[in-house]
Coordinates of C-alpha atoms in Angstrom, one line a residue:
M94 CA 9.2 -39.4 21.5
D95 CA 8.1 -41.5 24.5
A96 CA 10.4 -39.5 26.8
W97 CA 8.7 -36.2 25.8
Q98 CA 5.1 -37.3 26.2
P99 CA 4.9 -36.5 30.0
M100 CA 6.4 -33.0 29.3
L101 CA 4.0 -32.4 26.5
L102 CA 1.1 -33.6 28.6
L103 CA 2.1 -31.3 31.4
L104 CA 2.5 -28.4 29.0
G105 CA -1.0 -29.1 27.6
V106 CA -2.6 -29.4 31.0
T107 CA -1.0 -26.1 32.1
G108 CA -2.1 -24.3 28.9
A109 CA -5.6 -25.6 29.2
G110 CA -5.7 -24.6 32.9
L111 CA -4.6 -21.1 32.0
V112 CA -7.2 -20.8 29.3
V113 CA -9.9 -22.0 31.7
L114 CA -8.9 -19.7 34.5
Y115 CA -8.7 -16.7 32.1
G116 CA -12.1 -17.5 30.7
L117 CA -13.5 -18.0 34.2
G118 CA -12.1 -14.6 35.3
L119 CA -13.7 -12.9 32.3
W120 CA -17.0 -14.6 32.9
L121 CA -17.1 -13.9 36.7
A122 CA -15.7 -10.3 36.5
A123 CA -18.0 -7.5 37.5
A124 CA -18.9 -4.9 35.0
R125 CA -16.4 -2.1 35.1
E126 CA -17.7 1.5 35.4
P127 CA -15.7 4.7 35.6
L128 CA -14.7 5.8 39.1
E129 CA -17.0 8.5 40.3
S130 CA -14.9 9.7 43.2
G131 CA -11.3 10.9 43.3
P132 CA -8.5 9.2 45.2
F133 CA -8.7 9.5 49.0
A134 CA -5.6 11.0 50.7
G135 CA -6.7 12.0 54.2
G136 CA -9.8 13.7 52.9
L137 CA -7.9 16.1 50.6
Q138 CA -7.2 16.0 46.9
P139 CA -3.6 14.8 46.3
G140 CA -1.1 17.5 45.5
E141 CA 0.9 15.4 43.0
H142 CA 0.6 12.3 40.9
A143 CA 1.3 9.0 42.6
V144 CA 4.2 8.0 40.4
S145 CA 5.8 11.5 40.3
R146 CA 9.6 11.8 40.9
F147 CA 11.0 12.4 44.3
H148 CA 13.7 14.8 45.2
V149 CA 17.2 13.2 45.5
R150 CA 17.4 14.2 49.2
W151 CA 14.8 11.5 50.0
Y152 CA 17.2 8.7 49.0
A153 CA 19.6 9.5 51.8
V154 CA 16.7 9.4 54.2
T155 CA 15.6 6.1 52.8
L156 CA 19.1 4.6 53.2
I157 CA 19.2 5.8 56.8
F158 CA 15.8 4.3 57.5
L159 CA 17.0 1.0 56.0
A160 CA 20.1 1.1 58.2
F161 CA 18.0 1.5 61.3
D162 CA 15.6 -1.1 60.0
M163 CA 18.4 -3.6 59.7
E164 CA 19.5 -2.7 63.2
M165 CA 16.1 -3.7 64.5
L166 CA 16.2 -6.9 62.5
F167 CA 19.4 -7.9 64.2
M168 CA 18.3 -6.8 67.7
Y169 CA 15.3 -9.0 67.9
P170 CA 17.1 -12.3 67.7
W171 CA 19.9 -10.8 69.8
A172 CA 17.4 -10.1 72.6
K173 CA 16.6 -13.8 72.7
V174 CA 20.2 -14.9 72.9
V175 CA 21.4 -12.4 75.5
P176 CA 20.3 -14.5 78.6
E177 CA 22.2 -17.5 77.2
V178 CA 25.4 -15.8 76.1
G179 CA 25.6 -13.1 78.7
T180 CA 28.1 -10.2 78.7
P181 CA 29.8 -11.0 75.3
A182 CA 26.5 -10.6 73.5
V183 CA 26.0 -7.2 75.1
V184 CA 29.5 -6.0 74.2
E185 CA 29.0 -7.2 70.6
M186 CA 25.7 -5.3 70.4
F187 CA 27.2 -2.1 71.7
L188 CA 30.0 -2.5 69.2
F189 CA 27.5 -2.9 66.4
L190 CA 25.6 0.2 67.6
G191 CA 28.8 2.2 67.9
I192 CA 29.7 1.4 64.3
L193 CA 26.2 2.4 63.2
F194 CA 26.4 5.6 65.3
A195 CA 29.8 6.5 63.8
A196 CA 28.3 6.1 60.3
V197 CA 25.4 8.4 61.1
A198 CA 27.7 10.9 62.7
Y199 CA 29.9 10.8 59.6
A200 CA 26.9 11.3 57.3
W201 CA 25.7 14.2 59.4
R202 CA 29.2 15.8 59.4
E203 CA 29.4 15.5 55.6
G204 CA 26.0 17.1 55.2
A205 CA 24.1 14.1 53.9
L206 CA 21.2 15.0 56.2
R207 CA 20.9 18.7 55.2
W208 CA 17.7 19.5 53.3
T209 CA 19.0 22.5 51.3

């Protein structure tokens, strides 16, 4: 039982801390009142609910955005390395961009970017 005493002590301290923090939060919380104004969306009432479903065509746009976002993620450190490495770094980046462009051209050809 002596081996479990530190574990039980830690569990007790953690539980007591959670109870104290929860009670402190309830004690210090401001009184809640109903929201008097509607949600703000550029000055207009929103046209749809915030958790409504999106059309499936937006998923392709999201994936293309992520692809270009990853491209930028790799280009920032590449820009720091180019002066040290030289021409091979430039060739590798253009190869990377070429592969990315080929993927976008393929998606365009297959109609993944069509809205209808």
